[in-house]
Amino acid sequence: MTYSDRYLAFMGLAPHRLPHWEHWSCPDAETYLTGIDYYEHPRLCRERLRELYPQLNLAIPESDASIPRPELDLRGQSMTTDEEGRRHVRWGDKVTGHWDWGKQFHSVEEVLAFSPLENADFTNFPIVADGKQDLRSEETIYQRYRPRWPAEWGDRAPAGEANSVGFYNTMFMWPLLTFGWELFLESCLDPRFERVMDEFAELNRRLFRAFARLPVNFVVCHDDIVNSRGPVCSPKWMHKYIFPRYEEFWGIVRAAGKEVIFMTDGRADAYADDVFACGARGIITEPYTDFKTIARQHQDCFLA
């Protein structure tokens, strides 16, 4: 059987070449490296870049239609201010945004009165992209994701391939992105918050049951449970609201033959053992993390 390098890496084995995942967001560099104007021919430019640097595994745009050039640059106007007085600078071929999640909530009481289950259609809710979907039923979720893979695959991906599906709000991100940092932290110790978290968990049960039916070998689960200095919430809080749900959700997809890769920003040292105990095969995080110590404690794990 042939195994892809990415599959071998995810499984903590020995790939022939270490896979590379690049957050590529510099159109001017693409133009310089390829000699093809990114804005005039985005597809041709990216195809040429992929020929030059195949190890980056860069995605190819579907269309070669020209795209607008950014209004902000380094030679003229490099910054703009919006109607609320907030500053923006260029980012890739667009401009930066602001962390304003939860602005529709104005008090702790509004947070504690919110029902995720009664508002389970998040299609038009101001939240991160893959959370903007209808979560009212497992079947609705399944039908949204299933067309991404060939029908003939059924519910199993080809062996040895790194086919994956991912979700940004594994558990911790739901209250953070729904209510915003301040109201989340003001509310999270109130006993009434337990009902809110229980309802978020029910949404994700539906999602992970749908994921278990998809033809993928890996499920990438994102939750920013730490920052650059370590944990945001206490171990006691995490062991009540987060880790039991990880173990439950990941058990659903692992029972269907899928492996779990966990992703978080920040310094993951404090909770790495908990993440692995819940069933993760590996962790994708940042260099603040002591990878060597984690690797010594968890044989053949995947770390990136």
Short mmCIF file of C-alpha atoms in Angstrom, two decimals:
data_model
loop_
_atom_site.label_atom_id
_atom_site.label_comp_id
_atom_site.label_asym_id
_atom_site.label_seq_id
_atom_site.Cartn_x
_atom_site.Cartn_y
_atom_site.Cartn_z
CA MET A 1 0.00 0.00 0.00
CA THR A 2 1.22 3.51 -0.83
CA TYR A 3 1.01 6.19 1.83
CA SER A 4 1.24 9.91 1.12
CA ASP A 5 3.86 11.92 2.99
CA ARG A 6 1.16 13.98 4.67
CA TYR A 7 -0.61 10.82 5.86
CA LEU A 8 2.64 9.44 7.27
CA ALA A 9 3.36 12.72 9.05
CA PHE A 10 -0.13 12.92 10.56
CA MET A 11 0.26 9.36 11.82
CA GLY A 12 3.59 10.14 13.48
CA LEU A 13 5.49 7.89 11.08
CA ALA A 14 8.43 8.64 8.76
CA PRO A 15 7.50 10.55 5.57
CA HIS A 16 9.99 10.66 2.72
CA ARG A 17 9.65 14.45 2.71
CA LEU A 18 8.32 16.58 5.55
CA PRO A 19 5.05 18.16 4.33
CA HIS A 20 4.84 21.93 4.35
CA TRP A 21 1.81 24.09 5.12
CA GLU A 22 2.23 27.69 4.03
CA HIS A 23 -0.05 30.60 4.93
CA TRP A 24 0.65 32.42 1.67
CA SER A 25 -0.56 36.03 1.62
CA CYS A 26 1.91 38.11 -0.42
CA PRO A 27 0.65 38.69 -3.99
CA ASP A 28 3.56 41.01 -4.80
CA ALA A 29 6.00 38.20 -4.01
CA GLU A 30 4.07 35.87 -6.34
CA THR A 31 4.35 38.42 -9.15
CA TYR A 32 8.08 38.90 -8.49
CA LEU A 33 8.86 35.17 -8.34
CA THR A 34 6.82 34.12 -11.36
CA GLY A 35 7.01 37.14 -13.65
CA ILE A 36 3.21 36.93 -14.01
CA ASP A 37 1.01 39.71 -12.64
CA TYR A 38 -1.01 38.19 -9.80
CA TYR A 39 -3.86 40.65 -10.21
CA GLU A 40 -4.14 40.24 -13.98
CA HIS A 41 -3.80 36.44 -14.03
CA PRO A 42 -4.23 34.99 -10.51
CA ARG A 43 -4.62 31.39 -11.70
CA LEU A 44 -1.70 31.43 -14.16
CA CYS A 45 0.47 33.14 -11.55
CA ARG A 46 -0.33 30.55 -8.89
CA GLU A 47 0.12 27.63 -11.31
CA ARG A 48 3.60 28.90 -12.16
CA LEU A 49 4.44 29.42 -8.49
CA ARG A 50 3.34 25.86 -7.75
CA GLU A 51 5.64 24.62 -10.54
CA LEU A 52 8.55 26.53 -9.01
CA TYR A 53 7.84 25.53 -5.39
CA PRO A 54 5.75 22.33 -5.35
CA GLN A 55 6.64 21.68 -1.72
CA LEU A 56 4.39 24.58 -0.66
CA ASN A 57 1.25 22.72 -1.84
CA LEU A 58 -0.44 26.01 -2.70
CA ALA A 59 -4.08 26.03 -3.78
CA ILE A 60 -4.95 27.07 -7.35
CA PRO A 61 -7.73 29.65 -7.89
CA GLU A 62 -10.68 28.38 -9.93
CA SER A 63 -10.70 31.41 -12.23
CA ASP A 64 -8.03 33.41 -14.03
CA ALA A 65 -10.25 36.50 -14.21
CA SER A 66 -8.44 39.64 -13.09
CA ILE A 67 -9.03 40.85 -9.53
CA PRO A 68 -9.00 44.42 -8.17
CA ARG A 69 -5.69 45.77 -6.95
CA PRO A 70 -5.66 46.82 -3.29
CA GLU A 71 -6.10 50.51 -2.65
CA LEU A 72 -3.49 50.46 0.11
CA ASP A 73 0.20 49.92 -0.68
CA LEU A 74 3.65 50.83 0.57
CA ARG A 75 4.28 53.55 -2.00
CA GLY A 76 1.19 55.70 -1.53
CA GLN A 77 -1.52 55.36 1.09
CA SER A 78 -0.62 52.52 3.47
CA MET A 79 -3.38 52.98 6.06
CA THR A 80 -7.03 53.95 6.19
CA THR A 81 -9.50 54.75 8.98
CA ASP A 82 -13.10 53.55 8.95
CA GLU A 83 -16.26 55.33 10.13
CA GLU A 84 -15.70 54.08 13.69
CA GLY A 85 -12.17 55.48 13.80
CA ARG A 86 -10.49 52.08 13.52
CA ARG A 87 -7.34 51.75 11.45
CA HIS A 88 -6.79 49.27 8.63
CA VAL A 89 -3.68 48.31 6.67
CA ARG A 90 -3.11 46.07 3.69
CA TRP A 91 -3.13 42.29 4.17
CA GLY A 92 -2.45 40.25 1.05
CA ASP A 93 -4.76 41.51 -1.68
CA LYS A 94 -7.25 42.94 0.86
CA VAL A 95 -7.13 44.92 4.12
CA THR A 96 -7.04 43.97 7.78
CA GLY A 97 -10.17 43.64 9.88
CA HIS A 98 -10.88 44.00 13.60
CA TRP A 99 -11.73 41.55 16.35
CA ASP A 100 -15.30 42.63 17.03
CA TRP A 101 -16.97 39.30 17.71
CA GLY A 102 -19.92 39.52 20.05
CA LYS A 103 -20.76 43.14 19.35
CA GLN A 104 -24.46 42.21 19.14
CA PHE A 105 -24.37 41.30 22.87
CA HIS A 106 -24.25 44.10 25.43
CA SER A 107 -24.45 42.49 28.87
CA VAL A 108 -23.84 39.32 30.85
CA GLU A 109 -27.59 38.86 31.15
CA GLU A 110 -27.94 38.85 27.37
CA VAL A 111 -25.22 36.19 27.16
CA LEU A 112 -26.86 33.99 29.78
CA ALA A 113 -30.25 34.33 28.09
CA PHE A 114 -28.93 33.24 24.68
CA SER A 115 -29.93 29.80 23.40
CA PRO A 116 -27.60 28.25 20.80
CA LEU A 117 -30.20 25.56 20.07
CA GLU A 118 -32.96 28.07 19.40
CA ASN A 119 -30.55 29.91 17.08
CA ALA A 120 -28.96 26.82 15.53
CA ASP A 121 -29.08 28.22 12.00
CA PHE A 122 -25.89 30.30 12.13
CA THR A 123 -25.89 30.97 8.37
CA ASN A 124 -26.24 34.73 8.81
CA PHE A 125 -24.66 34.98 12.25
CA PRO A 126 -21.52 37.17 12.54
CA ILE A 127 -19.03 34.39 13.30
CA VAL A 128 -16.01 32.69 11.69
CA ALA A 129 -16.76 31.24 8.26
CA ASP A 130 -17.20 27.51 8.94
CA GLY A 131 -19.41 28.32 11.92
CA LYS A 132 -21.74 30.18 9.57
CA GLN A 133 -23.89 27.20 8.72
CA ASP A 134 -27.20 25.57 9.53
CA LEU A 135 -26.62 23.28 12.51
CA ARG A 136 -30.25 22.36 13.15
CA SER A 137 -29.76 18.70 12.18
CA GLU A 138 -27.06 16.13 11.52
CA GLU A 139 -28.44 15.45 8.05
CA THR A 140 -28.34 19.12 7.06
CA ILE A 141 -24.70 19.30 8.11
CA TYR A 142 -23.83 16.07 6.31
CA GLN A 143 -25.43 17.20 3.06
CA ARG A 144 -23.48 20.46 3.20
CA TYR A 145 -20.09 18.73 3.52
CA ARG A 146 -20.54 15.49 1.55
CA PRO A 147 -20.30 16.96 -2.02
CA ARG A 148 -16.62 17.79 -1.38
CA TRP A 149 -15.64 14.16 -2.06
CA PRO A 150 -16.45 11.61 -4.80
CA ALA A 151 -19.77 9.82 -4.27
CA GLU A 152 -18.15 6.43 -4.88
CA TRP A 153 -16.00 6.81 -1.76
CA GLY A 154 -18.99 6.20 0.49
CA ASP A 155 -18.02 6.93 4.08
CA ARG A 156 -14.33 5.93 3.86
CA ALA A 157 -11.46 7.79 2.23
CA PRO A 158 -8.79 5.89 0.27
CA ALA A 159 -6.36 4.23 2.66
CA GLY A 160 -3.06 6.04 3.07
CA GLU A 161 -4.36 9.45 1.98
CA ALA A 162 -4.55 12.55 4.16
CA ASN A 163 -8.09 13.53 3.21
CA SER A 164 -9.46 15.67 6.01
CA VAL A 165 -12.32 17.83 7.20
CA GLY A 166 -12.01 20.54 9.83
CA PHE A 167 -14.03 22.74 12.13
CA TYR A 168 -12.97 26.01 13.79
CA ASN A 169 -15.29 25.95 16.82
CA THR A 170 -14.54 22.60 18.43
CA MET A 171 -15.89 23.93 21.75
CA PHE A 172 -13.93 26.84 23.27
CA MET A 173 -14.33 29.07 20.21
CA TRP A 174 -18.12 28.95 20.30
CA PRO A 175 -18.63 31.24 23.33
CA LEU A 176 -15.53 33.26 22.50
CA LEU A 177 -16.66 34.14 18.99
CA THR A 178 -20.36 34.37 19.79
CA PHE A 179 -20.05 36.71 22.79
CA GLY A 180 -16.58 38.25 22.40
CA TRP A 181 -13.68 38.02 24.83
CA GLU A 182 -14.92 40.39 27.53
CA LEU A 183 -18.46 39.09 27.88
CA PHE A 184 -17.30 35.48 27.58
CA LEU A 185 -14.87 35.91 30.49
CA GLU A 186 -17.41 37.88 32.53
CA SER A 187 -20.01 35.14 32.08
CA CYS A 188 -18.06 31.90 32.10
CA LEU A 189 -18.00 31.39 35.90
CA ASP A 190 -21.71 32.00 36.37
CA PRO A 191 -23.53 28.68 37.04
CA ARG A 192 -26.10 29.66 34.41
CA PHE A 193 -23.37 29.52 31.77
CA GLU A 194 -23.42 25.73 31.99
CA ARG A 195 -26.73 25.62 30.10
CA VAL A 196 -25.26 27.75 27.30
CA MET A 197 -22.23 25.45 26.96
CA ASP A 198 -24.46 22.36 27.02
CA GLU A 199 -26.37 23.76 24.06
CA PHE A 200 -23.19 24.57 22.12
CA ALA A 201 -22.11 20.98 22.80
CA GLU A 202 -25.33 19.63 21.30
CA LEU A 203 -24.68 21.59 18.10
CA ASN A 204 -21.27 19.97 17.84
CA ARG A 205 -22.61 16.49 18.54
CA ARG A 206 -24.63 16.85 15.37
CA LEU A 207 -21.57 18.08 13.51
CA PHE A 208 -19.24 15.30 14.66
CA ARG A 209 -21.84 12.63 13.93
CA ALA A 210 -22.00 14.04 10.40
CA PHE A 211 -18.18 14.11 10.19
CA ALA A 212 -18.09 10.43 11.18
CA ARG A 213 -20.01 9.62 7.98
CA LEU A 214 -17.68 11.55 5.66
CA PRO A 215 -14.99 9.85 3.52
CA VAL A 216 -12.02 11.37 5.35
CA ASN A 217 -9.15 9.88 7.31
CA PHE A 218 -8.53 12.92 9.53
CA VAL A 219 -10.61 15.50 11.37
CA VAL A 220 -8.78 18.76 12.17
CA CYS A 221 -10.28 20.36 15.29
CA HIS A 222 -9.44 23.99 16.05
CA ASP A 223 -9.85 25.73 19.41
CA ASP A 224 -7.58 28.54 20.69
CA ILE A 225 -7.50 27.29 24.28
CA VAL A 226 -4.18 29.02 25.05
CA ASN A 227 -2.43 32.26 24.17
CA SER A 228 1.30 32.95 23.77
CA ARG A 229 1.85 32.64 27.55
CA GLY A 230 -0.34 29.60 28.14
CA PRO A 231 -3.88 28.83 29.33
CA VAL A 232 -6.71 31.34 29.16
CA CYS A 233 -9.08 29.52 31.53
CA SER A 234 -8.20 27.43 34.57
CA PRO A 235 -7.68 23.66 34.41
CA LYS A 236 -10.78 23.24 36.61
CA TRP A 237 -12.93 25.16 34.12
CA MET A 238 -11.42 23.36 31.14
CA HIS A 239 -12.01 19.95 32.72
CA LYS A 240 -15.64 20.83 33.30
CA TYR A 241 -16.60 22.48 30.02
CA ILE A 242 -14.05 21.58 27.34
CA PHE A 243 -12.07 18.36 27.70
CA PRO A 244 -15.03 16.04 28.40
CA ARG A 245 -16.61 17.31 25.17
CA TYR A 246 -13.37 16.74 23.24
CA GLU A 247 -13.28 13.15 24.46
CA GLU A 248 -16.91 12.64 23.48
CA PHE A 249 -16.73 14.31 20.05
CA TRP A 250 -13.43 12.72 19.08
CA GLY A 251 -14.67 9.35 20.24
CA ILE A 252 -17.50 9.65 17.70
CA VAL A 253 -15.17 10.12 14.72
CA ARG A 254 -12.50 7.73 15.99
CA ALA A 255 -15.11 4.99 16.24
CA ALA A 256 -15.67 5.55 12.51
CA GLY A 257 -11.96 5.07 11.74
CA LYS A 258 -10.89 8.71 11.61
CA GLU A 259 -7.92 10.27 13.41
CA VAL A 260 -8.04 13.66 15.15
CA ILE A 261 -5.52 16.48 14.74
CA PHE A 262 -5.94 19.34 17.22
CA MET A 263 -5.03 22.94 16.36
CA THR A 264 -4.52 25.91 18.66
CA ASP A 265 -2.63 29.18 18.64
CA GLY A 266 -0.25 29.96 21.48
CA ARG A 267 1.74 27.90 23.96
CA ALA A 268 0.10 24.49 24.27
CA ASP A 269 2.38 22.89 26.89
CA ALA A 270 -0.05 23.07 29.82
CA TYR A 271 -2.87 21.25 28.04
CA ALA A 272 -1.01 18.98 25.61
CA ASP A 273 -1.39 15.94 27.88
CA ASP A 274 -5.13 16.58 28.18
CA VAL A 275 -5.52 16.91 24.42
CA PHE A 276 -3.77 13.60 23.80
CA ALA A 277 -5.73 11.94 26.61
CA CYS A 278 -8.93 13.00 24.85
CA GLY A 279 -7.88 11.09 21.74
CA ALA A 280 -5.92 13.43 19.48
CA ARG A 281 -3.26 11.96 17.20
CA GLY A 282 -1.35 15.24 17.07
CA ILE A 283 -1.24 18.97 17.72
CA ILE A 284 -0.70 21.89 15.37
CA THR A 285 0.34 24.98 17.34
CA GLU A 286 2.98 27.72 17.52
CA PRO A 287 6.72 27.83 18.38
CA TYR A 288 5.95 29.14 21.88
CA THR A 289 5.25 25.48 22.63
CA ASP A 290 7.96 23.13 23.96
CA PHE A 291 7.70 20.56 21.17
CA LYS A 292 10.66 18.49 22.34
CA THR A 293 9.21 17.84 25.78
CA ILE A 294 5.82 16.90 24.34
CA ALA A 295 7.47 14.56 21.81
CA ARG A 296 9.37 12.79 24.58
CA GLN A 297 6.17 12.26 26.56
CA HIS A 298 4.00 11.12 23.64
CA GLN A 299 5.70 8.60 21.40
CA ASP A 300 5.14 8.91 17.64
CA CYS A 301 2.73 11.83 17.96
CA PHE A 302 2.30 14.44 15.24
CA LEU A 303 3.51 17.95 16.13
CA ALA A 304 3.65 21.00 13.90
#
